Tab-separated table of C-alpha atoms in Angstrom:
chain	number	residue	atom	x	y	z
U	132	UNK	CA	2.731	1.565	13.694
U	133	UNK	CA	0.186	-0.975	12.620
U	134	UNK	CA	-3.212	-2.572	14.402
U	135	UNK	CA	-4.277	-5.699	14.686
U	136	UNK	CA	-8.180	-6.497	13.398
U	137	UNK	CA	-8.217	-2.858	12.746
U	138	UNK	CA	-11.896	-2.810	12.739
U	139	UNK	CA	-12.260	-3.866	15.972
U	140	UNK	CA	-12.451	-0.329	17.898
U	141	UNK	CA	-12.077	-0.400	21.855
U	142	UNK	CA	-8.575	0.607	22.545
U	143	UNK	CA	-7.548	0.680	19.536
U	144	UNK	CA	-9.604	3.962	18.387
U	145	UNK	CA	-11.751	4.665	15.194
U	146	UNK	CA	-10.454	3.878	11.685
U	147	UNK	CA	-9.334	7.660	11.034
U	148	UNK	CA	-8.120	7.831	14.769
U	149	UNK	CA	-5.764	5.250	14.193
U	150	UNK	CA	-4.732	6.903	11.397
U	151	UNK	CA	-4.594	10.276	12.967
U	152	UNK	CA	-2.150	8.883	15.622
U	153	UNK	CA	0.196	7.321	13.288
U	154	UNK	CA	-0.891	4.082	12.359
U	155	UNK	CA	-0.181	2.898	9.179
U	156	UNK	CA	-1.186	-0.533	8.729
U	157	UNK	CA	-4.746	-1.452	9.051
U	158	UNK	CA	-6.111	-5.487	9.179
U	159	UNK	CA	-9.755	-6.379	7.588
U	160	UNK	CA	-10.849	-9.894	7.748
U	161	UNK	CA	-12.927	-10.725	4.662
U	162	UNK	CA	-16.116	-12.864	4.174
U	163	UNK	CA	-17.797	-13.364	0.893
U	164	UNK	CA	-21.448	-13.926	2.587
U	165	UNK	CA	-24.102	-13.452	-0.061
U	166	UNK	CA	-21.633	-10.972	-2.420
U	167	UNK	CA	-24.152	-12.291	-5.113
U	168	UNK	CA	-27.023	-10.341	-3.198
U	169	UNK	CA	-24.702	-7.402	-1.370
U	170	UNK	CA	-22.221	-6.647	-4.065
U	171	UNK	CA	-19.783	-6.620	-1.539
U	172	UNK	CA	-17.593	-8.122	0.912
U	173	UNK	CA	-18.024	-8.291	4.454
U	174	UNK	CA	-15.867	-7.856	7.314
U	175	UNK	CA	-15.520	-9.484	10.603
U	176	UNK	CA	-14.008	-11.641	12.679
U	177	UNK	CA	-15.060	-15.148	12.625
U	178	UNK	CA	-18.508	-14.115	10.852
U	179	UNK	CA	-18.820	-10.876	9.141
U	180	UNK	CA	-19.724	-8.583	11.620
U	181	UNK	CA	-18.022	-10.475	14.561
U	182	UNK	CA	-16.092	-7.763	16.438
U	183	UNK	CA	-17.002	-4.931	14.152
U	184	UNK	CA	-16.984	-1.535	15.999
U	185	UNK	CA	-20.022	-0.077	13.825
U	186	UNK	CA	-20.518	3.785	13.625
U	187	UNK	CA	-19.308	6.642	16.143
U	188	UNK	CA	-16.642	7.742	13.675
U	189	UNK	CA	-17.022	4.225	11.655
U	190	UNK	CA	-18.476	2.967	8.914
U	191	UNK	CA	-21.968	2.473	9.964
U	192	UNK	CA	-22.014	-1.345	7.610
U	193	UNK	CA	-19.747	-4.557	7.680
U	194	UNK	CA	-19.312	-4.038	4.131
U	195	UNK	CA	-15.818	-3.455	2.931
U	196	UNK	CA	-16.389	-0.415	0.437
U	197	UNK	CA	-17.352	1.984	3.189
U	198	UNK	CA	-13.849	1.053	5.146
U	199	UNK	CA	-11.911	1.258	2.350
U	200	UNK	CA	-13.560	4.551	1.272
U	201	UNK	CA	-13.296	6.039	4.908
U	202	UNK	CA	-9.204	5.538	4.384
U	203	UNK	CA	-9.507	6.874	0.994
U	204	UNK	CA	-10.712	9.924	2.209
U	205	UNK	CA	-8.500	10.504	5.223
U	206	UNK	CA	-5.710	9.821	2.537
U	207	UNK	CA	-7.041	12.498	0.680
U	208	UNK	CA	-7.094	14.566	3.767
U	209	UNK	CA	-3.572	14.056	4.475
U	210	UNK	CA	-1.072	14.454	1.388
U	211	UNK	CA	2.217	13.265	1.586
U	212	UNK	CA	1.711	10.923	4.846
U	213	UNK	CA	3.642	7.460	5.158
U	214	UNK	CA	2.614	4.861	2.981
U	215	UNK	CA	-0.466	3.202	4.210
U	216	UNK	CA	-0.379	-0.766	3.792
U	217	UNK	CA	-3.841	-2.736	4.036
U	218	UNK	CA	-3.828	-6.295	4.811
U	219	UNK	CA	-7.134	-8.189	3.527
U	220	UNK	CA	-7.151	-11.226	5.697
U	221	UNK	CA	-9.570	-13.865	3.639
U	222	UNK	CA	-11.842	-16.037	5.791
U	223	UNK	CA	-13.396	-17.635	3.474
U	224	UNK	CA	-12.357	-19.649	0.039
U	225	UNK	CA	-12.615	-17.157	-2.942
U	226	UNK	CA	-11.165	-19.531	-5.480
U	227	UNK	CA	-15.011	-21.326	-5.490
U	228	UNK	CA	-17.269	-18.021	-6.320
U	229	UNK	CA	-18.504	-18.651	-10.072
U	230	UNK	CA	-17.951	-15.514	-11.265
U	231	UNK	CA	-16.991	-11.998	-11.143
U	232	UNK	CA	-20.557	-11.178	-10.125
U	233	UNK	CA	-20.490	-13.989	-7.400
U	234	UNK	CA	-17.461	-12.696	-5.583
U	235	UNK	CA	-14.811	-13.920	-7.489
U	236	UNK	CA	-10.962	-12.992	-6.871
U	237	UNK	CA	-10.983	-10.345	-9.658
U	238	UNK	CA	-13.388	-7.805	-7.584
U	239	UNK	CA	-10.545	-7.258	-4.573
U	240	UNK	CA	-8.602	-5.899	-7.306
U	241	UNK	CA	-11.079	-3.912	-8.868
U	242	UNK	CA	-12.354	-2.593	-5.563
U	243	UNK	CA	-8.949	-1.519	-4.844
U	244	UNK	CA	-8.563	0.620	-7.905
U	245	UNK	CA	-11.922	1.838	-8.070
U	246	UNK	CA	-11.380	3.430	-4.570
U	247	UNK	CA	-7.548	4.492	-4.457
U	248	UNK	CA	-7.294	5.290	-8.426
U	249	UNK	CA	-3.627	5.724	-9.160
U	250	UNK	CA	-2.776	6.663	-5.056
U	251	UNK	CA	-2.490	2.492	-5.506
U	252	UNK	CA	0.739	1.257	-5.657
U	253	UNK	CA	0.185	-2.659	-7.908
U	254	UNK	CA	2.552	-5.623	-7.291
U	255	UNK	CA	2.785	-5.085	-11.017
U	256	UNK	CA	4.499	-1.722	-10.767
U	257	UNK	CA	7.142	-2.723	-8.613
U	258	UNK	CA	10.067	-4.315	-10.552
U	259	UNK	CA	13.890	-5.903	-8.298
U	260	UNK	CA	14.200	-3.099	-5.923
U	261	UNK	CA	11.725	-1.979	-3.652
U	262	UNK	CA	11.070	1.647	-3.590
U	263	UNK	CA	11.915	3.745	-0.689
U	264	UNK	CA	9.936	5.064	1.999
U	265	UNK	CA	10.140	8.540	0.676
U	266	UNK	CA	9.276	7.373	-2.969
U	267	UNK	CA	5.822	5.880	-1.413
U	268	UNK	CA	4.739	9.204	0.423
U	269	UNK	CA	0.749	9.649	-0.020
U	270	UNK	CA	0.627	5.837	-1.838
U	271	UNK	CA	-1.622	2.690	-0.273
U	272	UNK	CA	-0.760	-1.097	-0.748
U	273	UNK	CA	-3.207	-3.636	-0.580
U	274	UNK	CA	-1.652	-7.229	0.898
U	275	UNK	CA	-3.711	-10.644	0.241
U	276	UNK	CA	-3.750	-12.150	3.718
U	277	UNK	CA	-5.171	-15.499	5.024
U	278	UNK	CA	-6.820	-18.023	3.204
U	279	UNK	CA	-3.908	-20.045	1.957
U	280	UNK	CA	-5.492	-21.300	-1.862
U	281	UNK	CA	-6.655	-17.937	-2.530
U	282	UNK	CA	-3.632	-16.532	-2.022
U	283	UNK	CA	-1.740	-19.150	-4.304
U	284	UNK	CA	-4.903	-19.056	-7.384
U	285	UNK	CA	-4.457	-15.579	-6.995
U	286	UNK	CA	-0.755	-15.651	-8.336
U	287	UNK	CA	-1.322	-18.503	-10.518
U	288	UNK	CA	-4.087	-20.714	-11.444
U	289	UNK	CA	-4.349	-24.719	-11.981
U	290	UNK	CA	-6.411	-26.695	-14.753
U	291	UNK	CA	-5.969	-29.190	-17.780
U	292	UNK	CA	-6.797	-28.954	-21.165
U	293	UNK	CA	-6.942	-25.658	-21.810
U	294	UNK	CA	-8.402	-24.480	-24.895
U	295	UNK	CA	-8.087	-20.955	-26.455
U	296	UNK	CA	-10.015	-18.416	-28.876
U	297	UNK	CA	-9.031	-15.446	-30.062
U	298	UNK	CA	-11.422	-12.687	-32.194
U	299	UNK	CA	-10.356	-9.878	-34.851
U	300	UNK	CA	-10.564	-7.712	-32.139
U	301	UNK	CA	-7.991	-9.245	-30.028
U	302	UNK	CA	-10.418	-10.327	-27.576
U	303	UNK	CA	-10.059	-13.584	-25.769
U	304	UNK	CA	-11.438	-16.779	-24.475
U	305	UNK	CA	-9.832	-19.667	-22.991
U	306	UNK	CA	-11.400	-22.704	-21.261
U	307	UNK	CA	-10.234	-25.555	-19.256
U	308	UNK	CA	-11.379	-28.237	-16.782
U	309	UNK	CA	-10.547	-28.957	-13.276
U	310	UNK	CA	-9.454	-32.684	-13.081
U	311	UNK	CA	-12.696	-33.449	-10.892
U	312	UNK	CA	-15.881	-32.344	-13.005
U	313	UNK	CA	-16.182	-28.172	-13.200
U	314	UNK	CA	-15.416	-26.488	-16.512
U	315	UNK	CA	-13.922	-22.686	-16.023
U	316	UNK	CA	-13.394	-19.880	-18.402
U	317	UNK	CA	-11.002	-17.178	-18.381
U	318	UNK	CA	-11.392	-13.998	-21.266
U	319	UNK	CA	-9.067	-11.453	-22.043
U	320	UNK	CA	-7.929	-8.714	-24.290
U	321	UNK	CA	-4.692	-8.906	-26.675
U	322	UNK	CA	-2.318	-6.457	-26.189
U	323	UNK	CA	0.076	-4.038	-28.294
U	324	UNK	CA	3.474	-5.478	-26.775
U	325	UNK	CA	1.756	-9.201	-27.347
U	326	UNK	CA	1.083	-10.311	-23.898
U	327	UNK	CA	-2.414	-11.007	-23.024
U	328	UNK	CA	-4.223	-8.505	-19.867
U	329	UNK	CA	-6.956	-11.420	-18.165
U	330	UNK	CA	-10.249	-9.801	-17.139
U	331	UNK	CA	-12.437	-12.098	-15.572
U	332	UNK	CA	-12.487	-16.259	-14.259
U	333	UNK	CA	-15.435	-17.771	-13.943
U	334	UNK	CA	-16.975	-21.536	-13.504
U	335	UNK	CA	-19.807	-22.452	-16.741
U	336	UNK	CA	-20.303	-26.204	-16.229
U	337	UNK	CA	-19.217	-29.435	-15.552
U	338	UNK	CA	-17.859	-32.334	-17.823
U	339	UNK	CA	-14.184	-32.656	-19.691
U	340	UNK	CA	-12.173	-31.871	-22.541
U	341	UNK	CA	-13.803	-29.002	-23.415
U	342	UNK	CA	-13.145	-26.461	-26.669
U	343	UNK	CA	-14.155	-23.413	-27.464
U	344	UNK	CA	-14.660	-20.415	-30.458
U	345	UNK	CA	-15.225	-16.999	-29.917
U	346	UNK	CA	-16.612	-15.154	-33.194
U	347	UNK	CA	-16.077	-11.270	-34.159
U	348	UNK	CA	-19.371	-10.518	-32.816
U	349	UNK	CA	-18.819	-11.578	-29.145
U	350	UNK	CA	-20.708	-14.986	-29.795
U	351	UNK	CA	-19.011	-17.693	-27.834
U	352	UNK	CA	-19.565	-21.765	-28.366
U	353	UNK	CA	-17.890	-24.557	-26.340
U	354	UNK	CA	-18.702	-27.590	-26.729
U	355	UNK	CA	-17.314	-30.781	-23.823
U	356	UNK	CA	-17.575	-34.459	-22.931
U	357	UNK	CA	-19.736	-34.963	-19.935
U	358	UNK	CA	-17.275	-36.115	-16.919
U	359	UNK	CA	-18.899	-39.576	-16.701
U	360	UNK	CA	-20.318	-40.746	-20.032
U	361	UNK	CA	-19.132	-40.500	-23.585
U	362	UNK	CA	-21.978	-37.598	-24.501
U	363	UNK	CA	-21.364	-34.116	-26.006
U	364	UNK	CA	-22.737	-31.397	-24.753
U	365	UNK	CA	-22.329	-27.576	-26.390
U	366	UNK	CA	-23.003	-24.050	-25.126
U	367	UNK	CA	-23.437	-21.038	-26.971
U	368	UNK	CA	-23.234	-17.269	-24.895
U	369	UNK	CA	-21.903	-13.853	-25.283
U	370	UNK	CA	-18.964	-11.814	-24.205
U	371	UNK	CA	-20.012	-8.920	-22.726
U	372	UNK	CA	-18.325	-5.367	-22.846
U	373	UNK	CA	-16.973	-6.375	-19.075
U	374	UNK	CA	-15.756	-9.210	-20.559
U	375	UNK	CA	-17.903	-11.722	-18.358
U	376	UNK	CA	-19.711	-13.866	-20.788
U	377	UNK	CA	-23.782	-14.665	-20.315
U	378	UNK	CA	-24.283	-18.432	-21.161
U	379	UNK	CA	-27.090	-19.888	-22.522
U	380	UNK	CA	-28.266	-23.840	-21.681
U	381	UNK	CA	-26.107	-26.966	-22.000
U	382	UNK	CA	-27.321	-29.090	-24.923
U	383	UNK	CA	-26.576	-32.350	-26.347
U	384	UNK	CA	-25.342	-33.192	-29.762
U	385	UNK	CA	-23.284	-36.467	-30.423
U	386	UNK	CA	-22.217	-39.310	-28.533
U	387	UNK	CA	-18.264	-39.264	-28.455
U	388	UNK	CA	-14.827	-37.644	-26.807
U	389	UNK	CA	-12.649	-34.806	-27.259
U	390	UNK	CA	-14.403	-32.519	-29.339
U	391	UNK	CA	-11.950	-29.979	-31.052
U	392	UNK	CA	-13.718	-26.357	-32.927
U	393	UNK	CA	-12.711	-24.340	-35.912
U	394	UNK	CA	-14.146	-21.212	-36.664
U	395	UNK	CA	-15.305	-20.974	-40.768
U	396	UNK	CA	-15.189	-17.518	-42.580
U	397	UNK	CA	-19.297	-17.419	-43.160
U	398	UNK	CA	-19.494	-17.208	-39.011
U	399	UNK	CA	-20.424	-20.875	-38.728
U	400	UNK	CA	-18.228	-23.031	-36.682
U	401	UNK	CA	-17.168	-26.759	-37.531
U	402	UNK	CA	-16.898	-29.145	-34.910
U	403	UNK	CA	-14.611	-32.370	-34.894
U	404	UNK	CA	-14.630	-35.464	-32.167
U	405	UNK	CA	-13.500	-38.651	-31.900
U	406	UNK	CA	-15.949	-41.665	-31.598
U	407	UNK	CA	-17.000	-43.114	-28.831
U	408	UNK	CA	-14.244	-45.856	-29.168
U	409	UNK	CA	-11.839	-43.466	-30.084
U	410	UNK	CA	-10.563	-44.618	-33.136
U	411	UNK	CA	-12.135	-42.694	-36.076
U	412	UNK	CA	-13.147	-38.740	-36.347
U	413	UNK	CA	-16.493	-37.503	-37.133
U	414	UNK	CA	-17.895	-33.841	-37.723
U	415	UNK	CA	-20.468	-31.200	-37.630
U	416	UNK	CA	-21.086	-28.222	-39.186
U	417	UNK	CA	-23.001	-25.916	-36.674
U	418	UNK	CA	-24.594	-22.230	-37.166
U	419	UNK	CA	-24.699	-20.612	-34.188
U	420	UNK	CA	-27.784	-18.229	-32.962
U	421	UNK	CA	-26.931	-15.411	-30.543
U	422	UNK	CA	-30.447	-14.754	-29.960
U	423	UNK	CA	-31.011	-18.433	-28.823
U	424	UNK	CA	-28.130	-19.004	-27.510
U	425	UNK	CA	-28.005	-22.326	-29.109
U	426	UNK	CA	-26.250	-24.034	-32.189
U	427	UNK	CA	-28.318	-25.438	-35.112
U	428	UNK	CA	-25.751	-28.713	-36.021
U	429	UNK	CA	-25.949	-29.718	-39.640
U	430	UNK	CA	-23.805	-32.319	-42.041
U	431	UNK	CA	-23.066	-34.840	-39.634
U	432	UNK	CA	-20.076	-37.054	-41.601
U	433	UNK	CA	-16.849	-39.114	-41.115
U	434	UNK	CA	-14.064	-36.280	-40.991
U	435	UNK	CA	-10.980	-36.458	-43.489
U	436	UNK	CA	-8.790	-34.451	-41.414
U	437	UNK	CA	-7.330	-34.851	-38.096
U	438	UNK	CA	-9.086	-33.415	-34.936
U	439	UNK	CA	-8.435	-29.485	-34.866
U	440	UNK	CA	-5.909	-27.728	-32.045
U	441	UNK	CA	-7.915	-26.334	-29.457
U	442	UNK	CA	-4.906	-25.130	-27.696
U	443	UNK	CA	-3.615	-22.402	-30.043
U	444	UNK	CA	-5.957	-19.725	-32.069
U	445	UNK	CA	-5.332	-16.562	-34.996
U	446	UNK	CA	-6.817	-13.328	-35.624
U	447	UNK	CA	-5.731	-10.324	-37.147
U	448	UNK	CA	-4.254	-9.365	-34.183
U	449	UNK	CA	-2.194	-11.794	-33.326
U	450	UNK	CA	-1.582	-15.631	-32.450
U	451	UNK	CA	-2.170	-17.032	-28.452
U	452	UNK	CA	-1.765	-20.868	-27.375
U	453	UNK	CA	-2.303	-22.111	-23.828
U	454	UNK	CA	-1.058	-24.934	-21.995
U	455	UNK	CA	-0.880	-26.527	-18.585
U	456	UNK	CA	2.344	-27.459	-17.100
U	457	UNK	CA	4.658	-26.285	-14.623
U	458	UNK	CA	6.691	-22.963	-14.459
U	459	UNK	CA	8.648	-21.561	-11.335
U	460	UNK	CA	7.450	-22.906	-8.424
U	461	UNK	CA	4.348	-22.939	-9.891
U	462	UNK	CA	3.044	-26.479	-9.706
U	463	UNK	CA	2.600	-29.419	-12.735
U	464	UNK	CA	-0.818	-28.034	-13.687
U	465	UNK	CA	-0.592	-24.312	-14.000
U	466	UNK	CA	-2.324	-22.652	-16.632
U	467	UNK	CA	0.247	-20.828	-18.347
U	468	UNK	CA	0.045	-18.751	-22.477
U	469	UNK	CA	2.382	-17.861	-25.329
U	470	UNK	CA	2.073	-15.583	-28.509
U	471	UNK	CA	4.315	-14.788	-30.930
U	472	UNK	CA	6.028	-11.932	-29.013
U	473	UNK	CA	5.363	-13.412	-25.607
U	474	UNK	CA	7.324	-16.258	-23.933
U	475	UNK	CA	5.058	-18.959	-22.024
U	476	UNK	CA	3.365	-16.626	-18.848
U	477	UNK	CA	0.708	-17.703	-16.455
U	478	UNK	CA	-2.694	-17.188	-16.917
U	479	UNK	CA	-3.883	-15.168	-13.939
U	480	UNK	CA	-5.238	-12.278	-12.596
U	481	UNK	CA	-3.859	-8.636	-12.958
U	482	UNK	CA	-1.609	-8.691	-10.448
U	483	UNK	CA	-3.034	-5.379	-8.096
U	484	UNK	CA	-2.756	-6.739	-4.783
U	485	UNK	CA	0.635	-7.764	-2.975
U	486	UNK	CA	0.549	-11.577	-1.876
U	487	UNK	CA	1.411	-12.214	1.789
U	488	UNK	CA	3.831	-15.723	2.378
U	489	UNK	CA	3.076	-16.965	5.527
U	490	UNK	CA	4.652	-19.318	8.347
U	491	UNK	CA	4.353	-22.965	6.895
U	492	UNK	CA	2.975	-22.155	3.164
U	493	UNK	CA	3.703	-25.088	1.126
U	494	UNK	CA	6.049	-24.800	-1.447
U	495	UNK	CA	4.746	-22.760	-4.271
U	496	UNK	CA	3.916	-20.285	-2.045
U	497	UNK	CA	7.060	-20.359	-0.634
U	498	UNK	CA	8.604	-20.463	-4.020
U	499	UNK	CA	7.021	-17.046	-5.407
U	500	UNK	CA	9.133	-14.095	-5.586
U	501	UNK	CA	6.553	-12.601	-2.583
U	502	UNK	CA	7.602	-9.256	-0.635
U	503	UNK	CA	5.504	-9.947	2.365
U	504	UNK	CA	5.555	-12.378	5.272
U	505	UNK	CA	3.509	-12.950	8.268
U	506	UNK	CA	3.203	-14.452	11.436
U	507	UNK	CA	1.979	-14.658	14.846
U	508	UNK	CA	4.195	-12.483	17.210
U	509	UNK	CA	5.228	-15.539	18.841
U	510	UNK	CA	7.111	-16.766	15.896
U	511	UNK	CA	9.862	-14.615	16.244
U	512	UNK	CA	12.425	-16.834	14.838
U	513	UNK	CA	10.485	-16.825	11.507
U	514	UNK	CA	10.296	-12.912	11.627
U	515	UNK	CA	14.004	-12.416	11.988
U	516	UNK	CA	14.489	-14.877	9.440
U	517	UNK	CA	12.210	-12.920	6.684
U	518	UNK	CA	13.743	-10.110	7.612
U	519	UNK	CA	17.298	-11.304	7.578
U	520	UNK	CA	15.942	-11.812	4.055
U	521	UNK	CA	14.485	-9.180	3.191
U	522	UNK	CA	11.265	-9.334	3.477
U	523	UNK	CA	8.672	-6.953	4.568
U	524	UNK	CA	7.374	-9.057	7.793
U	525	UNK	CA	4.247	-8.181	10.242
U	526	UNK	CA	4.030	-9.792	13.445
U	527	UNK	CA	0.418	-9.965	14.482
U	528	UNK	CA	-0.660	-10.133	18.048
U	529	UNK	CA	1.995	-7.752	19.278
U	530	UNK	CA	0.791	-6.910	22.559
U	531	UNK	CA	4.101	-7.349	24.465
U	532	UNK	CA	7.476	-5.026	23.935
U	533	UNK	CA	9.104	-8.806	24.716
U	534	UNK	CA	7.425	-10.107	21.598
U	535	UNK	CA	10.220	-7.616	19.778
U	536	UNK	CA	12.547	-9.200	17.224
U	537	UNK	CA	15.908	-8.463	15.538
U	538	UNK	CA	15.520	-7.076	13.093
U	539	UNK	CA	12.197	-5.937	14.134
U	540	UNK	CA	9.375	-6.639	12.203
U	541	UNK	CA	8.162	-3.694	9.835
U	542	UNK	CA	4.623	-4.151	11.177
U	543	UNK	CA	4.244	-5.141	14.758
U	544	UNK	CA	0.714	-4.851	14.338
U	545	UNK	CA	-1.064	-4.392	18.058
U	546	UNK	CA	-4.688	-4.036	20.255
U	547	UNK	CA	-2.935	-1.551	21.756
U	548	UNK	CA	-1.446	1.477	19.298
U	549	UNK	CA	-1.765	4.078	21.897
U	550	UNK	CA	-0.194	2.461	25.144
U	551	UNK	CA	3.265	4.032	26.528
U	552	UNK	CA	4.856	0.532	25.865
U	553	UNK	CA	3.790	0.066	22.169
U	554	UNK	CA	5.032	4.103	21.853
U	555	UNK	CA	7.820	3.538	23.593
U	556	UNK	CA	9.379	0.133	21.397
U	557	UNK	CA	8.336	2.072	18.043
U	558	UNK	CA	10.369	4.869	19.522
U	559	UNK	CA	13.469	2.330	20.298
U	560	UNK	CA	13.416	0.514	16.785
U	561	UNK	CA	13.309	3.963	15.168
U	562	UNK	CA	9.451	3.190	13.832
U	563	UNK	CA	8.279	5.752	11.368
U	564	UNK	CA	5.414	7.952	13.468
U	565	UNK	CA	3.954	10.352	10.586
C-alpha cells in the first residue's frame, strides 16, 4: 500500500494512521527554502507548506526532520513490520546550494542516518540481488525522487580539471571548475582497503584551472586563473573536523595561467604557472598563515622544472589522482579517482539514498544500474515495462482500480488508501497489508 503526497492528510489519514492501516510507502516533496537559516528542509507541494496537513496527529512544522522522526518512532513502535520505503520528491535544484551548511545534497543522506541509524537500508549495502521481503522486515529505504539533475549529481558528478591533495593523515581535498566560471571542492578521508569515502561538496569561487595543497595541519591553499583575464588569484582556509573547509579571501598574486602547487617539507608550499603568453614557467615560494588565512609569496623567479601535476598527490597513507572523463553511462566530464589499490571510481557522494529513474530520463540516468522507476499511473505501458524488467516501479496518482498494470506496480501509490476499491485491487494483486 503506498500514498500519494503523503503529507497531505484529508482522506488519506495522519502520517502514523497511514501507517497503522498498512501503508508502506510515504511521498514528501522537498524545498530547500532558506536551509541556510532553518537547518532544514521543507515540505510541500508547490511551495513548502502547500498542502501540508499540520498538527492533529502531525508534525506541527513543514520541516522534514519532524516527519521523518514521527516514522522513526512508529517504526520503533512496530518491530518487524514490512519494509517502509520513503520517496523524497525534490522541488527544487540541490546541485546549486554552496555547501553542506547551505543545503547541499550531502545533508539528505545525513538526515537519513541520523534519524533511522542502522534500521536504514543504503544503496551501498545492496550488492546483484535484491533482498527479500522477509530479509527487510523492520528496515526503511529512502528513494531520491524528482528533480531530474539532482538525481543524476547525486550518482555522479561533472567538472574539469580536477586537482587533488592528500595529507599524512589520509585526509583529502580535490578541486575542480565547472566549464562556465564556479570553482567547487570536494574533501575526503583515505581509506584502509584504498578507496576514498567523500564527505562534503561545496562551491569556493569562481575563475579556472585551479590547484590546490592541503598541509598536515588542516591548512588548505588553492590558487586559480580568473575565468576572464590572465590574473592569479590564491586562497588559503581550513579543513574542519566535519570536513567542510572555512575559506579565507581571494587574493591576487601574479599575472599568468595554469598555476600548478607542491607542498615543501618546512610546511611552505611552492607555486608554478605559466606566463601570460604561455610559453615559459615562473614560480613562487609562498608561506602560508592559518591565522590570516592568507599566503605571504616570496622568491618570485623563472622556474627550471616543468609545471607540477595537480592531478595526482602522496602521503604516508597512500597515493590518489583524479580525472574527468567518462565512465558507464556516466557522461564525458565526470569526475572520477584512482589510488594504488583502487581502479578509476567516481567522485560522489556516499551513496545512502536509492535513486529513482523516471519516464523520459536522458540517458545517463537511464544508463545507471537504478532499482527504482516511476511514473504517472497513466503510463502504464512504462510500468509493465520496468517491471517486466525488474524494477521496483510506483505508479503515482493511482486513484482508479483501471489504472492497474501487469505486472502491477509495487507501489500504486493513492489519495485514497482506505477506500473499498484501493483495498479491494491490493487484495487481487496479492499486495502485502502488514
Amino acid at each position: 500500500m503506498a500514498t500519494h503526497n503523503s503529507y497531505s492528510g484529508h482522506e488519506r489519514g495522519t502520517i502514523v494512521e497511514q501507517l497503522d492501516r498498512g501503508v508502506r510507502f510515504l511521498e514528501f516533496d522537498l524545498h530547500d527554502n532558506n536551509y541556510a537559516t532553518l537547518g532544514d528542509y521543507q515540505i510541500g507541494h508547490d511551495s513548502p507548506g502547500d498542502e501540508v496537513a499540520r498538527g492533529g496527529g502531525n508534525p506541527t512544522s513543514n520541516l522534514l526532520r519532524p516527519w521523518l522522526q514521527f516514522v522513526d518512532a512508529w517504526s520503533s513502535r512496530n518491530p518487524g513490520h514490512a519494509p517502509l520505503t520513503i520517496a523524497i520528491d525534490v522541488k527544487d535544484d540541490l546541485t546549486d546550494n554552496p555547501s553542506f551548511s547551505a543545503g547541499g545534497m550531502a545533508n539528505l543522506g545525513a538526515l537519513a542516518t541520523e534519524i533511522f541509524g542502522t534500521d536504514l537500508l543504503h544503496r551501498d549495502d545492496v550488492s546483484a540481488a535484491w533482498p527479500s521481503t522477509a530479509s527487510l522486515r523492520g528496515r526503511v529505504l529512502m528513494v531520491l525522487s524528482g528533480h531530474r539533475e539532482t538525481r543524476e549529481l547525486y550518482l555522479r558528478d561533472r567538472g574539469q580539471g580536477p586537482s587533488v591533495s592528500i595529507n599524512r593523515s589520509g585526509r583529502i581535498v580535490s578541486v575542480h571548475h565547472s566549464g562556465s566560471g564556479s570553482l567547487w571542492y570536494w574533501t575526503g578521508q583515505y581509506q584502509t582497503d584504498g578507496s576514498v569515502a567523500w564527505k562534503r561538496h561545496g562551491r569556493y569561487d569562481s575563475g579556472t584551472t585551479p590547484a590546490v595543497a592541503l598541509l598536515d595541519d588542516g591548512t588548505v591553499i588553492e590558487v586559480h586563473r580568473s575565468e576572464s583575464r590572465s590574473r592569479l588569484f590564491a586562497r588559503v582556509g581550513v579543513l574542519n573536523s566535519d570536513y567542510e573547509i572555512t575559506w579565507g579571501p581571494s587574493r591576487d598574486y601574479d599575472d599568468g595561467q595554469s598555476p600548478t602547487l607542491e607542498r615543501l617539507s618546512d610546511g611552505r608550499i611552492r607555486e608554478r604557472h605559466l606566463s601570460p603568453s604561455g610559453d615559459r614557467v615562473w614560480q613562487w615560494d609562498g608561506t602560508p598563515s592559518r591565522a590570516r588565512l592568507a599566503v605571504a609569496w616570496s622568491g618570485n623567479m623563472r622556474a627550471s622544472g616543468p609545471l607540477y601535476d595537480s592531478a595526482s598527490s602522496s602521503s604516508a597513507r597512500g597515493r590518489v589522482s583524479v580525472s574527468s572523463g567518462s565512465d558507464a553511462g556516466g557522461g564525458l566530464e565526470t569526475l572520477l579517482y584512482s589510488t594504488a589499490r583502487m581502479s578509476r571510481q567516481r567522485i560522489r557522494y556516499d551513496q545512502v539514498l536509492f535513486v529513482e529513474r523516471q519516464q523520459g530520463d536522458i540517458s545517463i540516468l537511464a544508463a545507471d544500474p537504478l532499482r527504482f522507476f516511476a511514473a504517472s499511473a497513466s503510463q502504464r505501458s512504462a510500468i509493465s515495462t520496468a517491471r517486466t524488467e525488474g524494477l521496483v516501479a510506483r505508479a503515482w496518482g493511482f486513484n482508479d482500480a483501471r489504472s492497474g498494470t501487469r505486472p502491477p506496480a509495487n507501489f500504486p501509490a493513492t489519495d485514497e488508501p482506505h477506500e473499498a476499491w484501493y483495498l479491494s485491487y491490493i487484495r487481487s494483486v496479492g499486495g502485502i497489508t502488514f
